[in-house]
PDB file of C-alpha atoms in Angstrom:
ATOM      1  CA  ALA P1169     -43.598 -76.508  33.526  1.00 62.00           C
ATOM      2  CA  SER P1170     -40.275 -74.738  33.219  1.00 68.00           C
ATOM      3  CA  GLY P1171     -38.414 -76.121  30.228  1.00 70.00           C
ATOM      4  CA  ARG P1172     -41.384 -78.432  29.679  1.00 74.00           C
ATOM      5  CA  SER P1173     -40.220 -80.793  32.392  1.00 84.00           C
ATOM      6  CA  ALA P1174     -41.117 -81.488  36.007  1.00 92.00           C
ATOM      7  CA  VAL P1175     -40.802 -84.248  38.581  1.00 95.00           C
ATOM      8  CA  LEU P1176     -43.996 -86.291  39.237  1.00 96.00           C
ATOM      9  CA  LEU P1177     -44.516 -87.775  42.699  1.00 97.00           C
ATOM     10  CA  ASP P1178     -47.574 -90.048  42.553  1.00 97.00           C
ATOM     11  CA  SER P1179     -46.717 -92.898  44.943  1.00 97.00           C
ATOM     12  CA  ASN P1180     -46.214 -92.751  48.671  1.00 98.00           C
ATOM     13  CA  GLY P1181     -42.546 -92.469  49.550  1.00 97.00           C
ATOM     14  CA  GLU P1182     -41.494 -90.969  46.229  1.00 98.00           C
ATOM     15  CA  TYR P1183     -39.303 -87.915  46.555  1.00 98.00           C
ATOM     16  CA  VAL P1184     -37.006 -85.475  44.820  1.00 97.00           C
ATOM     17  CA  GLU P1185     -33.830 -84.570  46.748  1.00 97.00           C
ATOM     18  CA  PHE P1186     -31.589 -81.571  46.720  1.00 97.00           C
ATOM     19  CA  THR P1187     -28.252 -80.716  48.364  1.00 97.00           C
ATOM     20  CA  LEU P1188     -28.514 -77.275  49.865  1.00 97.00           C
ATOM     21  CA  PRO P1189     -26.007 -74.951  48.181  1.00 96.00           C
ATOM     22  CA  SER P1190     -26.113 -72.447  51.059  1.00 97.00           C
ATOM     23  CA  ALA P1191     -27.711 -71.961  54.506  1.00 98.00           C
ATOM     24  CA  THR P1192     -31.508 -72.190  54.185  1.00 98.00           C
ATOM     25  CA  ASN P1193     -34.481 -71.587  56.449  1.00 98.00           C
ATOM     26  CA  ALA P1194     -37.298 -71.228  53.917  1.00 98.00           C
ATOM     27  CA  ILE P1195     -38.542 -73.026  50.820  1.00 97.00           C
ATOM     28  CA  VAL P1196     -40.712 -71.992  47.891  1.00 97.00           C
ATOM     29  CA  LEU P1197     -42.064 -74.815  45.728  1.00 97.00           C
ATOM     30  CA  ARG P1198     -43.706 -74.339  42.360  1.00 96.00           C
ATOM     31  CA  ALA P1199     -46.012 -77.274  41.939  1.00 96.00           C
ATOM     32  CA  SER P1200     -49.174 -78.614  40.319  1.00 95.00           C
ATOM     33  CA  ILE P1201     -51.748 -80.872  42.094  1.00 95.00           C
ATOM     34  CA  PRO P1202     -55.073 -82.368  40.972  1.00 94.00           C
ATOM     35  CA  LYS P1203     -57.719 -79.809  39.971  1.00 91.00           C
ATOM     36  CA  GLY P1204     -60.111 -78.799  42.687  1.00 90.00           C
ATOM     37  CA  THR P1205     -57.954 -80.009  45.571  1.00 94.00           C
ATOM     38  CA  ASN P1206     -55.968 -78.642  48.409  1.00 95.00           C
ATOM     39  CA  GLY P1207     -53.311 -80.560  50.347  1.00 97.00           C
ATOM     40  CA  THR P1208     -49.739 -80.859  51.350  1.00 98.00           C
ATOM     41  CA  VAL P1209     -46.382 -82.371  50.394  1.00 98.00           C
ATOM     42  CA  SER P1210     -43.786 -83.310  53.008  1.00 98.00           C
ATOM     43  CA  VAL P1211     -40.321 -81.931  53.561  1.00 98.00           C
ATOM     44  CA  TYR P1212     -37.365 -83.838  54.993  1.00 98.00           C
ATOM     45  CA  ALA P1213     -33.872 -82.724  56.003  1.00 97.00           C
ATOM     46  CA  ASP P1214     -31.290 -85.565  56.191  1.00 97.00           C
ATOM     47  CA  ASN P1215     -34.187 -88.015  56.264  1.00 96.00           C
ATOM     48  CA  THR P1216     -35.888 -86.301  59.240  1.00 97.00           C
ATOM     49  CA  LYS P1217     -39.383 -84.907  58.570  1.00 98.00           C
ATOM     50  CA  ILE P1218     -39.397 -81.196  59.331  1.00 97.00           C
ATOM     51  CA  GLY P1219     -42.704 -79.967  57.942  1.00 97.00           C
ATOM     52  CA  LYS P1220     -45.229 -79.789  55.132  1.00 98.00           C
ATOM     53  CA  ILE P1221     -45.823 -77.325  52.326  1.00 98.00           C
ATOM     54  CA  ASN P1222     -49.459 -76.312  51.830  1.00 97.00           C
ATOM     55  CA  LEU P1223     -50.572 -76.521  48.210  1.00 97.00           C
ATOM     56  CA  THR P1224     -53.870 -75.302  46.594  1.00 93.00           C
ATOM     57  CA  THR P1225     -55.578 -75.059  43.261  1.00 91.00           C
ATOM     58  CA  ASP P1226     -57.642 -72.085  44.345  1.00 86.00           C
ATOM     59  CA  TYR P1227     -55.732 -69.803  41.950  1.00 83.00           C
ATOM     60  CA  SER P1228     -54.815 -72.253  39.182  1.00 84.00           C
ATOM     61  CA  TYR P1229     -56.601 -74.286  36.521  1.00 79.00           C
ATOM     62  CA  HIS P1230     -58.152 -71.402  34.650  1.00 75.00           C
ATOM     63  CA  MET P1231     -60.189 -72.757  31.721  1.00 75.00           C
ATOM     64  CA  GLY P1232     -59.785 -71.328  28.272  1.00 75.00           C
ATOM     65  CA  SER P1233     -59.028 -72.012  24.649  1.00 77.00           C
ATOM     66  CA  PRO P1234     -56.208 -70.988  22.255  1.00 75.00           C
ATOM     67  CA  SER P1235     -58.378 -68.199  20.942  1.00 73.00           C
ATOM     68  CA  SER P1236     -59.287 -66.804  24.402  1.00 71.00           C
ATOM     69  CA  LEU P1237     -55.927 -66.741  26.174  1.00 69.00           C
ATOM     70  CA  GLY P1238     -56.154 -62.922  26.576  1.00 69.00           C
ATOM     71  CA  GLN P1239     -59.144 -63.455  28.811  1.00 68.00           C
ATOM     72  CA  LEU P1240     -57.537 -65.898  31.288  1.00 66.00           C
ATOM     73  CA  GLY P1241     -58.151 -64.572  34.737  1.00 63.00           C
ATOM     74  CA  TYR P1242     -61.143 -62.546  33.632  1.00 65.00           C
ATOM     75  CA  SER P1243     -63.574 -65.234  32.556  1.00 66.00           C
ATOM     76  CA  ASP P1244     -63.088 -68.991  32.783  1.00 67.00           C
ATOM     77  CA  SER P1245     -64.559 -70.357  29.569  1.00 71.00           C
ATOM     78  CA  GLY P1246     -63.164 -73.115  27.399  1.00 74.00           C
ATOM     79  CA  ASP P1247     -62.171 -76.743  27.495  1.00 76.00           C
ATOM     80  CA  THR P1248     -58.467 -76.503  28.238  1.00 79.00           C
ATOM     81  CA  ALA P1249     -56.906 -75.854  31.658  1.00 80.00           C
ATOM     82  CA  TYR P1250     -54.157 -73.256  31.879  1.00 76.00           C
ATOM     83  CA  TRP P1251     -52.051 -71.878  34.729  1.00 79.00           C
ATOM     84  CA  LEU P1252     -51.627 -75.318  36.222  1.00 85.00           C
ATOM     85  CA  TYR P1253     -48.863 -74.356  38.652  1.00 90.00           C
ATOM     86  CA  ASP P1254     -48.795 -72.270  41.785  1.00 91.00           C
ATOM     87  CA  ASP P1255     -46.335 -71.655  44.614  1.00 94.00           C
ATOM     88  CA  GLY P1256     -46.357 -73.029  48.158  1.00 95.00           C
ATOM     89  CA  GLN P1257     -44.084 -71.737  50.883  1.00 96.00           C
ATOM     90  CA  LEU P1258     -42.619 -73.065  54.119  1.00 97.00           C
ATOM     91  CA  LEU P1259     -40.628 -71.262  56.785  1.00 96.00           C
ATOM     92  CA  LEU P1260     -38.487 -73.950  58.375  1.00 97.00           C
ATOM     93  CA  ASP P1261     -37.987 -74.636  62.071  1.00 94.00           C
ATOM     94  CA  LYS P1262     -34.347 -73.502  61.922  1.00 97.00           C
ATOM     95  CA  THR P1263     -31.550 -72.698  59.548  1.00 97.00           C
ATOM     96  CA  TYR P1264     -30.038 -75.721  57.797  1.00 98.00           C
ATOM     97  CA  PRO P1265     -26.418 -75.450  56.653  1.00 98.00           C
ATOM     98  CA  ALA P1266     -25.066 -75.887  53.136  1.00 98.00           C
ATOM     99  CA  GLY P1267     -24.678 -79.579  52.287  1.00 98.00           C
ATOM    100  CA  THR P1268     -27.900 -80.636  54.050  1.00 98.00           C
ATOM    101  CA  LYS P1269     -29.901 -83.214  52.031  1.00 98.00           C
ATOM    102  CA  LEU P1270     -33.375 -81.742  51.682  1.00 97.00           C
ATOM    103  CA  LYS P1271     -36.139 -83.601  49.921  1.00 97.00           C
ATOM    104  CA  ILE P1272     -39.739 -83.030  48.835  1.00 98.00           C
ATOM    105  CA  GLN P1273     -41.684 -86.270  49.436  1.00 98.00           C
ATOM    106  CA  LYS P1274     -45.205 -87.546  48.913  1.00 98.00           C
ATOM    107  CA  ASP P1275     -46.449 -89.283  52.099  1.00 98.00           C
ATOM    108  CA  SER P1276     -49.762 -91.125  52.627  1.00 97.00           C
ATOM    109  CA  ASP P1277     -51.480 -88.047  54.087  1.00 97.00           C
ATOM    110  CA  ASP P1278     -50.374 -85.703  51.259  1.00 98.00           C
ATOM    111  CA  VAL P1279     -51.966 -84.873  47.922  1.00 97.00           C
ATOM    112  CA  GLU P1280     -52.772 -87.673  45.488  1.00 97.00           C
ATOM    113  CA  TRP P1281     -49.966 -86.584  43.171  1.00 97.00           C
ATOM    114  CA  VAL P1282     -47.771 -83.539  42.692  1.00 97.00           C
ATOM    115  CA  TYR P1283     -45.658 -82.204  39.804  1.00 95.00           C
ATOM    116  CA  CYS P1284     -42.600 -80.407  41.260  1.00 96.00           C
ATOM    117  CA  ASP P1285     -41.494 -77.822  38.750  1.00 95.00           C
ATOM    118  CA  MET P1286     -39.095 -75.618  40.669  1.00 94.00           C
ATOM    119  CA  VAL P1287     -37.824 -75.129  44.181  1.00 96.00           C
ATOM    120  CA  GLU P1288     -36.153 -72.051  45.706  1.00 96.00           C
ATOM    121  CA  PHE P1289     -34.169 -72.119  48.928  1.00 97.00           C
ATOM    122  CA  GLU P1290     -33.952 -68.897  50.898  1.00 97.00           C
ATOM    123  CA  LYS P1291     -32.196 -67.520  53.958  1.00 97.00           C
ATOM    124  CA  VAL P1292     -34.884 -65.329  55.464  1.00 97.00           C
ATOM    125  CA  ALA P1293     -33.969 -62.625  57.955  1.00 96.00           C
ATOM    126  CA  ALA P1294     -35.614 -62.259  61.300  1.00 96.00           C
ATOM    127  CA  PRO P1295     -38.887 -60.319  61.459  1.00 97.00           C
ATOM    128  CA  LEU P1296     -38.488 -56.530  61.138  1.00 97.00           C
ATOM    129  CA  GLU P1297     -39.377 -54.471  64.142  1.00 97.00           C
ATOM    130  CA  ASN P1298     -41.270 -51.135  64.174  1.00 98.00           C
ATOM    131  CA  PRO P1299     -38.825 -48.776  62.506  1.00 96.00           C
ATOM    132  CA  ASP P1300     -39.780 -45.877  64.810  1.00 97.00           C
ATOM    133  CA  PRO P1301     -42.576 -46.306  67.389  1.00 97.00           C
ATOM    134  CA  SER P1302     -42.797 -42.522  67.775  1.00 97.00           C
ATOM    135  CA  LYS P1303     -43.786 -42.187  64.089  1.00 96.00           C
ATOM    136  CA  TYR P1304     -45.408 -45.530  63.197  1.00 97.00           C
ATOM    137  CA  LEU P1305     -48.627 -46.654  64.842  1.00 97.00           C
ATOM    138  CA  ASP P1306     -48.687 -50.356  65.775  1.00 97.00           C
ATOM    139  CA  ALA P1307     -51.660 -51.936  63.968  1.00 96.00           C
ATOM    140  CA  SER P1308     -52.059 -54.605  66.671  1.00 96.00           C
ATOM    141  CA  ASN P1309     -53.403 -51.887  68.990  1.00 96.00           C
ATOM    142  CA  TYR P1310     -56.431 -51.385  66.771  1.00 94.00           C
ATOM    143  CA  GLN P1311     -59.416 -53.660  65.884  1.00 90.00           C
ATOM    144  CA  THR P1312     -58.745 -53.402  62.183  1.00 87.00           C
ATOM    145  CA  LEU P1313     -55.890 -52.351  59.921  1.00 87.00           C
ATOM    146  CA  GLU P1314     -58.123 -49.622  58.400  1.00 84.00           C
ATOM    147  CA  ALA P1315     -58.719 -48.215  61.859  1.00 90.00           C
ATOM    148  CA  ALA P1316     -54.976 -47.950  62.358  1.00 92.00           C
ATOM    149  CA  VAL P1317     -54.523 -46.347  58.966  1.00 89.00           C
ATOM    150  CA  ASN P1318     -57.294 -43.813  59.656  1.00 89.00           C
ATOM    151  CA  ALA P1319     -55.721 -42.977  63.019  1.00 94.00           C
ATOM    152  CA  ALA P1320     -52.378 -42.343  61.380  1.00 93.00           C
ATOM    153  CA  ARG P1321     -54.044 -40.303  58.654  1.00 88.00           C
ATOM    154  CA  MET P1322     -55.719 -38.062  61.198  1.00 91.00           C
ATOM    155  CA  SER P1323     -52.648 -37.720  63.349  1.00 94.00           C
ATOM    156  CA  SER P1324     -50.299 -34.748  63.290  1.00 92.00           C
ATOM    157  CA  THR P1325     -47.518 -36.915  64.824  1.00 94.00           C
ATOM    158  CA  TYR P1326     -47.601 -40.281  63.087  1.00 95.00           C
ATOM    159  CA  THR P1327     -46.465 -40.733  59.531  1.00 93.00           C
ATOM    160  CA  GLY P1328     -47.054 -44.426  59.069  1.00 94.00           C
ATOM    161  CA  VAL P1329     -48.425 -47.750  60.323  1.00 96.00           C
ATOM    162  CA  TYR P1330     -46.434 -50.846  61.352  1.00 98.00           C
ATOM    163  CA  ILE P1331     -48.171 -54.203  60.847  1.00 97.00           C
ATOM    164  CA  PRO P1332     -46.542 -56.912  63.050  1.00 97.00           C
ATOM    165  CA  ALA P1333     -46.023 -60.513  62.060  1.00 96.00           C
ATOM    166  CA  GLY P1334     -49.178 -62.598  61.687  1.00 94.00           C
ATOM    167  CA  GLU P1335     -52.102 -63.243  59.287  1.00 92.00           C
ATOM    168  CA  TRP P1336     -54.419 -60.247  59.162  1.00 91.00           C
ATOM    169  CA  THR P1337     -57.869 -61.186  57.913  1.00 89.00           C
ATOM    170  CA  MET P1338     -59.414 -58.463  55.744  1.00 86.00           C
ATOM    171  CA  THR P1339     -63.157 -58.740  55.060  1.00 85.00           C
ATOM    172  CA  GLY P1340     -63.532 -55.769  52.782  1.00 81.00           C
ATOM    173  CA  GLN P1341     -61.750 -53.181  50.722  1.00 79.00           C
ATOM    174  CA  VAL P1342     -59.331 -50.796  52.467  1.00 79.00           C
ATOM    175  CA  THR P1343     -59.557 -47.222  51.266  1.00 76.00           C
ATOM    176  CA  LEU P1344     -56.605 -44.850  51.646  1.00 77.00           C
ATOM    177  CA  TYR P1345     -56.634 -41.138  50.978  1.00 74.00           C
ATOM    178  CA  GLY P1346     -55.765 -37.679  52.062  1.00 72.00           C
ATOM    179  CA  LYS P1347     -52.251 -38.117  53.498  1.00 79.00           C
ATOM    180  CA  ALA P1348     -48.924 -39.644  52.473  1.00 83.00           C
ATOM    181  CA  LEU P1349     -48.269 -42.670  54.700  1.00 89.00           C
ATOM    182  CA  ASP P1350     -45.706 -45.426  55.042  1.00 92.00           C
ATOM    183  CA  ILE P1351     -47.346 -48.773  55.800  1.00 93.00           C
ATOM    184  CA  VAL P1352     -44.732 -51.378  56.650  1.00 96.00           C
ATOM    185  CA  GLY P1353     -44.781 -55.006  57.748  1.00 97.00           C
ATOM    186  CA  ALA P1354     -42.391 -57.336  59.526  1.00 98.00           C
ATOM    187  CA  GLY P1355     -41.404 -58.930  56.203  1.00 97.00           C
ATOM    188  CA  MET P1356     -43.125 -60.890  53.409  1.00 95.00           C
ATOM    189  CA  TRP P1357     -42.550 -64.167  55.220  1.00 96.00           C
ATOM    190  CA  TYR P1358     -44.143 -62.801  58.412  1.00 97.00           C
ATOM    191  CA  THR P1359     -46.893 -60.218  57.756  1.00 97.00           C
ATOM    192  CA  ASN P1360     -49.738 -61.574  55.613  1.00 94.00           C
ATOM    193  CA  LEU P1361     -52.776 -59.518  54.614  1.00 91.00           C
ATOM    194  CA  GLN P1362     -55.453 -61.999  53.552  1.00 90.00           C
ATOM    195  CA  PHE P1363     -58.571 -60.596  51.857  1.00 86.00           C
ATOM    196  CA  THR P1364     -61.380 -63.056  52.368  1.00 85.00           C
ATOM    197  CA  SER P1365     -64.296 -61.641  50.310  1.00 81.00           C
ATOM    198  CA  SER P1366     -64.921 -62.955  46.798  1.00 74.00           C
ATOM    199  CA  LYS P1367     -67.429 -60.196  45.984  1.00 75.00           C
ATOM    200  CA  ALA P1368     -66.807 -57.417  43.429  1.00 71.00           C
ATOM    201  CA  PHE P1369     -65.090 -54.506  45.254  1.00 71.00           C
ATOM    202  CA  GLY P1370     -64.830 -56.824  48.222  1.00 76.00           C
ATOM    203  CA  GLY P1371     -61.089 -56.638  48.700  1.00 77.00           C
ATOM    204  CA  GLY P1372     -57.872 -54.954  47.923  1.00 78.00           C
ATOM    205  CA  ILE P1373     -56.439 -51.535  48.668  1.00 81.00           C
ATOM    206  CA  SER P1374     -57.934 -48.497  46.969  1.00 76.00           C
ATOM    207  CA  GLY P1375     -56.271 -45.070  46.839  1.00 72.00           C
ATOM    208  CA  GLY P1376     -59.324 -42.817  46.667  1.00 62.00           C
ATOM    209  CA  ASN P1377     -61.945 -41.112  48.780  1.00 57.00           C
ATOM    210  CA  PRO P1378     -65.350 -42.663  48.161  1.00 55.00           C
ATOM    211  CA  ASN P1379     -67.070 -39.884  50.166  1.00 57.00           C
ATOM    212  CA  ALA P1380     -65.414 -36.885  48.520  1.00 53.00           C
ATOM    213  CA  GLY P1381     -68.320 -36.107  46.205  1.00 50.00           C
ATOM    214  CA  ASP P1382     -66.168 -33.689  44.266  1.00 49.00           C
ATOM    215  CA  GLY P1383     -64.717 -35.807  41.518  1.00 47.00           C
ATOM    216  CA  THR P1384     -61.590 -36.714  43.489  1.00 47.00           C
ATOM    217  CA  SER P1385     -62.671 -40.184  44.473  1.00 50.00           C
ATOM    218  CA  GLY P1386     -60.951 -42.007  41.636  1.00 53.00           C
ATOM    219  CA  ASP P1387     -57.491 -43.494  41.354  1.00 50.00           C
ATOM    220  CA  GLY P1388     -54.664 -41.109  42.142  1.00 53.00           C
ATOM    221  CA  TYR P1389     -56.460 -39.242  44.936  1.00 61.00           C
ATOM    222  CA  CYS P1390     -54.060 -40.842  47.411  1.00 66.00           C
ATOM    223  CA  LYS P1391     -50.456 -39.941  46.635  1.00 69.00           C
ATOM    224  CA  ASN P1392     -47.014 -40.715  48.001  1.00 76.00           C
ATOM    225  CA  LEU P1393     -48.141 -43.880  49.727  1.00 80.00           C
ATOM    226  CA  GLU P1394     -45.611 -46.601  50.448  1.00 86.00           C
ATOM    227  CA  PHE P1395     -46.415 -50.268  51.200  1.00 89.00           C
ATOM    228  CA  CYS P1396     -43.516 -52.641  51.963  1.00 93.00           C
ATOM    229  CA  ASN P1397     -42.344 -55.734  53.724  1.00 96.00           C
ATOM    230  CA  MET P1398     -45.562 -57.772  53.641  1.00 94.00           C
ATOM    231  CA  TYR P1399     -47.391 -60.422  51.694  1.00 92.00           C
ATOM    232  CA  ILE P1400     -50.846 -59.652  50.340  1.00 88.00           C
ATOM    233  CA  ASN P1401     -53.297 -62.260  49.032  1.00 85.00           C
ATOM    234  CA  SER P1402     -57.039 -62.684  48.466  1.00 80.00           C
ATOM    235  CA  ASN P1403     -59.694 -65.302  47.844  1.00 76.00           C
ATOM    236  CA  LEU P1404     -60.405 -63.938  44.371  1.00 73.00           C
ATOM    237  CA  ARG P1405     -59.730 -66.191  41.364  1.00 67.00           C
ATOM    238  CA  SER P1406     -60.351 -63.581  38.689  1.00 63.00           C
ATOM    239  CA  ARG P1407     -61.032 -59.886  38.125  1.00 57.00           C
ATOM    240  CA  TYR P1408     -64.778 -60.511  37.657  1.00 54.00           C
ATOM    241  CA  GLY P1409     -64.870 -58.022  34.769  1.00 52.00           C
ATOM    242  CA  GLU P1410     -62.409 -55.789  36.635  1.00 50.00           C
ATOM    243  CA  ASN P1411     -64.970 -54.967  39.316  1.00 56.00           C
ATOM    244  CA  ALA P1412     -62.740 -56.368  42.010  1.00 55.00           C
ATOM    245  CA  VAL P1413     -59.523 -54.678  43.138  1.00 53.00           C
ATOM    246  CA  TYR P1414     -57.694 -57.876  42.280  1.00 52.00           C
ATOM    247  CA  LYS P1415     -55.214 -59.199  44.818  1.00 57.00           C
ATOM    248  CA  CYS P1416     -53.775 -55.842  45.868  1.00 71.00           C
ATOM    249  CA  PHE P1417     -54.033 -52.263  44.627  1.00 70.00           C
TER     250      PHE P1417
END
């Protein structure tokens, strides 16, 4: 925990309360919950329940030992759990003004216990629109994101792809090559690319041409590519010996 201290909520009705210093419509909570579990913790504004933050241990509790810390995230071996904390986010139903009493509370249908390490309050802007529909293909008009990217790559008119708000399920690796492209989302709170495969080479974004056959298929084949204004995640817990394009690129 930050500064070696955190707030433990382990009984129903226990909470930690904050007075908002500025207008807020989003929360990020850094927390730890029991190993191998997923669940929620409740959020209240001026004693009115306004939502729940989803928490998971899918990406935490990597096992290791003091002599193998350099291998955390590569191979889970050892008797001590590390990386106990992870973030959960919640976009609120509206903007709450400065001075609002906001609390994180454990209710009966929440996790067994939760250590609250850090909370961040944000004022998130509205979703970004397509910056220029004449130059950016709308990914929602295609069956997959890769299909939209390939259409933009082959086009003499379009220079990018716009990915609207929503969770975009990705079942395999996305390969980009051959043309400089701008790939933009509606914002990191709105556009979520979620890679669902846990297999080696089963996710992530690769800048190479696997069919080139001329030695140009490695990293660096795709140049001048811009990704922005989106959140990218995967189901991977480790690099699996670096055979997976972990999390992102």
